[in-house]
Amino acid sequence: MAGVDFFRHGGLPVPQVTIQEAERIAASFFPGRTVRAQPLGSQQDSNFLLTEPAGAVAGVLKIANPAFSAAEIQAQDAAAELVAAAGLRAGTVRHGPVTVPVDGGPALARVLTYLPGGTLAGAGRYLSPRVVAGLGTVAGQVSRALRSFTHPGLDRVLQWDLRHAPRVVDTLAGHVGDEELRGRVTAAAAAAWSRVEPLAGQLPGQTVHGDVTDDNVVCRVARGVRTPDGVIDFGDLTSSWAVGELAVAITSVLRHAGAEPCSVLPAVRAFGELRPLSAAEAAALWPLVVLRAAVLVVSGEQQAALDDGNDYVTGALEHERNLFDRAMSVPADVMTGLILAELGLGGGPLPVPSGVVPDLGPNLGPNLEHCAVLDLSVQSDAVDEGAWLEPGLEDRLAAALLADGHDAVATRFGEARLTASTVLTGVSPATVATGIDLWLAARVEFPAQLTVSGDGTRVHVSLPAEGAPEVPPLVRPEYAAGWLSLVADPAPLLGLPAASPPATDDLLNRREASFAAVQEHYYRDPPRIERGWRHHLAATDGRVYLDMVNNVTVLGHGHPRVEAAVARQLRRLNTNSRFNYASVVEFSERLAGLLPEPLQVVFLVNSGSEAVDLALRLALVATGHRDVVAVREAYHGWTYASDAVSTSTADNPNALSTRPPWVHVVDAPNSYRGRYRGSESVRYSGDAVRAIGELAASGRPPAAFLAEPFYGNAGGMPLPDGYLAAVYAEVRRHGGLAIADEIQVGYGRLGHWFWGFEQQGVVPDVVMVAKAMGNGYPLGAVVTSRAIAARYRDAGYFFSSTGGSPVSSVAGLTVLDVIRDEGLQANAARVGGHLKGRLEELAVRHSLIGAVHGSGLYLGVEFVRDRGTLEPATEETAAICDRMLELGVIIQPTSDRMCVLKIKPPLCLDVAGADFFADALDRVLTEGW
Ligand code: PMP
């Protein structure tokens, strides 16, 4: 053996080099220049960051462990060059090597390129699926770059080579002081090895970097987002199993905040795309992860003993124990099934044993003849109205079916049950059934092949593969593919129909095929949401999310009173408002009654866009003017006229350059960012007044000034004091109308005010309402004065086939009843106030929060990279929204800079929901995104 041999040398203490010595060595590489050395942590070499007095980084001084031969160092440097040539950033040699004396004997010192951007290190930091995939990509690129590299310096035996893992664990286990832990680590390593060993002959070997981990992968950081793009530290270069490169990489993911075994899958997939894995490699992967985890635990303990005082080593111990526990938290069989499924190499439920004729015997057979299937999925009618949250629902439903005359009731294999789910969970609950539950009218004996548990008349039946670990009756959806690969559907053995295989969810592709690109969806990889209840949304995998975006469902999802009223009216009568019926009159009266004089005439339509369109028509006709003044960064709708006054570049990137000539745009009165800030923001009204005056002076007096009276699109920001009073006065002075878009902010959401314009102490001439009006049933309205409405008679026409229909009117009336009866405006004030307080407290601790805007349950959390420059943290906001989804919260960005979390949940949100949101956000801002 030319190189180092771990089993001969034992552990390698880091060569002790002082900062002064390091600076002296560095000076020989940089003659005539002063370089400072700053120690960097390492497990076997001595590393220093070299900087020049002005702060420029000169490189990384690496003093190799004296146990390493010159050939080994040469091999590492050559490999770094190969990896760099393949397009990754790599720590290649800039100066050296030279031989220097250190305490363990002569060692090779060299200066490597410093790669800025930082590594993925930091166990407290969260790694997003995108970053984990990036780690897998780097590992895959390294694997490809080194696949045909050979060198005499690879002739070495390292403790990190997973081929030697059992021996390493045996050798070092004695260093683990905690007997219980030692027992678990050695047993886990032995069990994992027993899985790898039979596959060993099928695992191709090659040169591996051997340490493509969070600590050694460097990132490019652009616009607040890190992307792994390079690798350092080739000190563990050796020849080993190719798949070991990936195993080592993904094990390091488990160390990180919030990581669990399934978190590694994006890396597995990314690696597999560059360097396809065989079925044998895929099967060996998780056992290799367990071996790596075991090696890390025993090596950490040994290093700690050897290197008493190396903080880098002792600090890592706890993380490594943690990592080991996580690697062991899911059975290897399950992880292997999951990995195979991820790679498209198999997985999925076991086939139902074929050719088995159900022999149910005289005892069971007749009992299953009249068997009812109980649907407990998200789409089941049996879980309506929040019934899934009631304990014991499954038993009650089954009892009702038995009472109805069924002999038996069976649930479905592989089904994600909403009844197993719950609300406000940061981690997905176990919802997917690995067997079936049976309720029987009479006690029976079951065939011997089946695993049956339970007593009385409810039993759980499953059909696990031989030798499978114990399979829980319900498993988490992320792991379902793994668990289901260990069980078959027991239904056919009971003479019941087999569950249909899980549909390949190609809904997004189908959506794309029949949608235009402009019809966007939330999230790159969205959950499939098929049910809502109050402020919760349920996905088909049974995960329930807190809904912080649905301002339309102001009462909460699935409100029974709206459903009942609409269903009853649909059965009774639905026609157009030219017929004479009560509900359209009652609803118009109620709406007008909520508005101050002289707003008393109501036009009922079906959407906000229609309402804005109609309001503009009213203004043009009533005034005879042709021009309209709108504010920047606003959205008002998609119809011709409502789009014309929509200036938000978030909704339409070309909004400002494509306004028709009759639309005149004034500054967004944003008091946080924009031309005037803070107390200066009162000046926005002066500018707007001047613009309106100039327009009039040029012979084009505006027909209207149209704006949201509370700045919704900016995340719920109040307009500066006196803004609307001044601007409304000016537009009226020139014969124009004041139009308020209350579509988002009106209807009680602001808590302290039912309408946004109340906050400004003004009364508009025309008000548009929509969204909340129907709790999701399409409704919109324009309310104006009798005088303005009368003018429209002269030059306009109005009829809407479904606007104000009996069903629409009943929906609208019921929503108003519920807002009143459930005190939702007061709830918005109370819960919104509490939430705003929580968010303001987060702003004290997290500098990314530039401001918390809003009132009631229309709040905005604005993220900035720098509180001085207010540089918008756009990419961070998107990433935070993705992470919040993982933690069970649906939240989206808004504003032209897409850097504001728009918080506008159903108004039934309670303090528990608000706290869940604030806690999740705190966690994301602490752990990263
Ligand atoms: N005005 C505002 C302020 C809005 O937020 C919206 C919808 N986002 C609209 C008008 C248009 O309403 P709708 O989508 O119902 O057409």
mmCIF file of N, CA and C in Angstrom, residues 378 386 388-389 418 421-425 529-539 543-550 553 555-558 888-890 905-906 908-910 912-914 916:
data_model
loop_
_atom_site.group_PDB
_atom_site.id
_atom_site.type_symbol
_atom_site.label_atom_id
_atom_site.label_comp_id
_atom_site.label_asym_id
_atom_site.label_seq_id
_atom_site.Cartn_x
_atom_site.Cartn_y
_atom_site.Cartn_z
ATOM 1 N N VAL A 378 -60.564 12.466 0.507
ATOM 2 C CA VAL A 378 -60.859 13.902 0.535
ATOM 3 C C VAL A 378 -62.122 14.209 -0.266
ATOM 4 N N GLY A 386 -66.825 19.417 7.590
ATOM 5 C CA GLY A 386 -65.855 19.232 8.668
ATOM 6 C C GLY A 386 -66.040 17.955 9.459
ATOM 7 N N TRP A 388 -64.874 15.167 9.064
ATOM 8 C CA TRP A 388 -63.607 14.441 9.207
ATOM 9 C C TRP A 388 -62.864 14.814 10.474
ATOM 10 N N LEU A 389 -63.220 15.930 11.062
ATOM 11 C CA LEU A 389 -62.522 16.325 12.289
ATOM 12 C C LEU A 389 -63.148 15.723 13.542
ATOM 13 N N LEU A 418 -58.999 11.333 4.633
ATOM 14 C CA LEU A 418 -59.095 12.637 5.291
ATOM 15 C C LEU A 418 -59.436 12.455 6.772
ATOM 16 N N SER A 421 -56.602 12.731 9.062
ATOM 17 C CA SER A 421 -55.838 13.974 9.026
ATOM 18 C C SER A 421 -56.312 14.930 10.104
ATOM 19 N N THR A 422 -55.602 16.013 10.222
ATOM 20 C CA THR A 422 -56.033 17.039 11.159
ATOM 21 C C THR A 422 -55.521 18.388 10.669
ATOM 22 N N VAL A 423 -55.931 19.444 11.352
ATOM 23 C CA VAL A 423 -55.570 20.785 10.878
ATOM 24 C C VAL A 423 -54.316 21.278 11.596
ATOM 25 N N LEU A 424 -53.710 22.308 11.028
ATOM 26 C CA LEU A 424 -52.563 22.989 11.630
ATOM 27 C C LEU A 424 -51.443 22.010 11.985
ATOM 28 N N THR A 425 -50.947 21.316 10.988
ATOM 29 C CA THR A 425 -49.836 20.397 11.220
ATOM 30 C C THR A 425 -48.653 20.800 10.339
ATOM 31 N N ILE A 529 -55.620 20.227 -4.476
ATOM 32 C CA ILE A 529 -56.587 20.620 -3.443
ATOM 33 C C ILE A 529 -57.988 20.287 -3.944
ATOM 34 N N GLU A 530 -58.708 19.472 -3.200
ATOM 35 C CA GLU A 530 -60.064 19.111 -3.632
ATOM 36 C C GLU A 530 -61.126 19.355 -2.562
ATOM 37 N N ARG A 531 -60.751 19.959 -1.455
ATOM 38 C CA ARG A 531 -61.751 20.236 -0.417
ATOM 39 C C ARG A 531 -61.294 21.427 0.412
ATOM 40 N N GLY A 532 -62.277 22.184 0.890
ATOM 41 C CA GLY A 532 -61.977 23.271 1.823
ATOM 42 C C GLY A 532 -62.951 23.217 2.973
ATOM 43 N N TRP A 533 -62.496 23.619 4.109
ATOM 44 C CA TRP A 533 -63.368 23.694 5.289
ATOM 45 C C TRP A 533 -62.861 24.821 6.169
ATOM 46 N N ARG A 534 -63.734 25.803 6.395
ATOM 47 C CA ARG A 534 -63.345 26.999 7.153
ATOM 48 C C ARG A 534 -62.053 27.570 6.549
ATOM 49 N N HIS A 535 -60.999 27.774 7.346
ATOM 50 C CA HIS A 535 -59.776 28.355 6.772
ATOM 51 C C HIS A 535 -58.751 27.258 6.483
ATOM 52 N N HIS A 536 -59.243 26.097 6.105
ATOM 53 C CA HIS A 536 -58.354 24.965 5.806
ATOM 54 C C HIS A 536 -58.630 24.446 4.399
ATOM 55 N N LEU A 537 -57.577 23.964 3.756
ATOM 56 C CA LEU A 537 -57.703 23.358 2.433
ATOM 57 C C LEU A 537 -57.079 21.973 2.489
ATOM 58 N N ALA A 538 -57.785 20.990 1.914
ATOM 59 C CA ALA A 538 -57.294 19.616 1.992
ATOM 60 C C ALA A 538 -56.852 19.137 0.619
ATOM 61 N N ALA A 539 -55.645 18.548 0.577
ATOM 62 C CA ALA A 539 -55.131 17.971 -0.659
ATOM 63 C C ALA A 539 -55.534 16.503 -0.722
ATOM 64 N N ARG A 543 -53.285 15.748 3.295
ATOM 65 C CA ARG A 543 -52.641 16.850 4.019
ATOM 66 C C ARG A 543 -53.562 18.059 4.029
ATOM 67 N N VAL A 544 -53.665 18.693 5.176
ATOM 68 C CA VAL A 544 -54.534 19.850 5.296
ATOM 69 C C VAL A 544 -53.673 21.095 5.505
ATOM 70 N N TYR A 545 -53.940 22.111 4.721
ATOM 71 C CA TYR A 545 -53.153 23.344 4.763
ATOM 72 C C TYR A 545 -53.964 24.487 5.370
ATOM 73 N N LEU A 546 -53.276 25.351 6.057
ATOM 74 C CA LEU A 546 -53.898 26.590 6.530
ATOM 75 C C LEU A 546 -53.962 27.550 5.343
ATOM 76 N N ASP A 547 -55.133 28.061 5.070
ATOM 77 C CA ASP A 547 -55.341 28.909 3.896
ATOM 78 C C ASP A 547 -55.230 30.377 4.283
ATOM 79 N N MET A 548 -54.137 31.018 3.894
ATOM 80 C CA MET A 548 -53.947 32.432 4.221
ATOM 81 C C MET A 548 -54.159 33.343 3.009
ATOM 82 N N VAL A 549 -54.661 32.802 1.901
ATOM 83 C CA VAL A 549 -54.807 33.654 0.701
ATOM 84 C C VAL A 549 -56.240 33.854 0.223
ATOM 85 N N ASN A 550 -57.161 32.995 0.641
ATOM 86 C CA ASN A 550 -58.485 33.058 0.010
ATOM 87 C C ASN A 550 -59.381 34.135 0.594
ATOM 88 N N THR A 553 -63.403 33.545 -0.225
ATOM 89 C CA THR A 553 -64.209 32.758 0.712
ATOM 90 C C THR A 553 -64.142 33.406 2.088
ATOM 91 N N LEU A 555 -66.234 33.801 4.417
ATOM 92 C CA LEU A 555 -66.835 33.099 5.565
ATOM 93 C C LEU A 555 -66.065 31.845 5.932
ATOM 94 N N GLY A 556 -65.172 31.437 5.059
ATOM 95 C CA GLY A 556 -64.540 30.125 5.199
ATOM 96 C C GLY A 556 -65.088 29.215 4.119
ATOM 97 N N HIS A 557 -64.311 28.150 3.851
ATOM 98 C CA HIS A 557 -64.692 27.227 2.778
ATOM 99 C C HIS A 557 -65.871 26.364 3.200
ATOM 100 N N GLY A 558 -66.669 25.995 2.208
ATOM 101 C CA GLY A 558 -67.745 25.027 2.411
ATOM 102 C C GLY A 558 -68.765 25.469 3.447
ATOM 103 N N GLY A 888 -47.195 23.489 5.868
ATOM 104 C CA GLY A 888 -48.647 23.409 6.004
ATOM 105 C C GLY A 888 -49.390 24.726 5.851
ATOM 106 N N VAL A 889 -48.764 25.718 5.205
ATOM 107 C CA VAL A 889 -49.413 27.020 5.067
ATOM 108 C C VAL A 889 -49.447 27.424 3.591
ATOM 109 N N ILE A 890 -50.609 27.861 3.144
ATOM 110 C CA ILE A 890 -50.712 28.391 1.785
ATOM 111 C C ILE A 890 -50.684 29.910 1.872
ATOM 112 N N PRO A 905 -56.740 35.797 4.684
ATOM 113 C CA PRO A 905 -57.415 34.513 4.862
ATOM 114 C C PRO A 905 -58.925 34.697 5.002
ATOM 115 N N PRO A 906 -59.678 33.608 4.961
ATOM 116 C CA PRO A 906 -61.083 33.693 5.347
ATOM 117 C C PRO A 906 -61.190 34.373 6.715
ATOM 118 N N CYS A 908 -62.907 33.791 9.164
ATOM 119 C CA CYS A 908 -63.155 32.936 10.326
ATOM 120 C C CYS A 908 -61.834 32.484 10.960
ATOM 121 N N LEU A 909 -60.704 32.946 10.417
ATOM 122 C CA LEU A 909 -59.410 32.572 11.010
ATOM 123 C C LEU A 909 -59.458 32.813 12.528
ATOM 124 N N ASP A 910 -58.922 31.856 13.277
ATOM 125 C CA ASP A 910 -58.903 32.034 14.728
ATOM 126 C C ASP A 910 -57.466 32.278 15.201
ATOM 127 N N ALA A 912 -55.593 30.423 16.981
ATOM 128 C CA ALA A 912 -54.737 29.243 16.799
ATOM 129 C C ALA A 912 -54.162 29.229 15.374
ATOM 130 N N GLY A 913 -54.992 29.555 14.398
ATOM 131 C CA GLY A 913 -54.533 29.599 13.007
ATOM 132 C C GLY A 913 -53.511 30.718 12.809
ATOM 133 N N ALA A 914 -53.797 31.878 13.383
ATOM 134 C CA ALA A 914 -52.879 33.015 13.250
ATOM 135 C C ALA A 914 -51.528 32.671 13.877
ATOM 136 N N PHE A 916 -50.298 29.664 14.353
ATOM 137 C CA PHE A 916 -49.654 28.622 13.538
ATOM 138 C C PHE A 916 -48.901 29.277 12.382
#
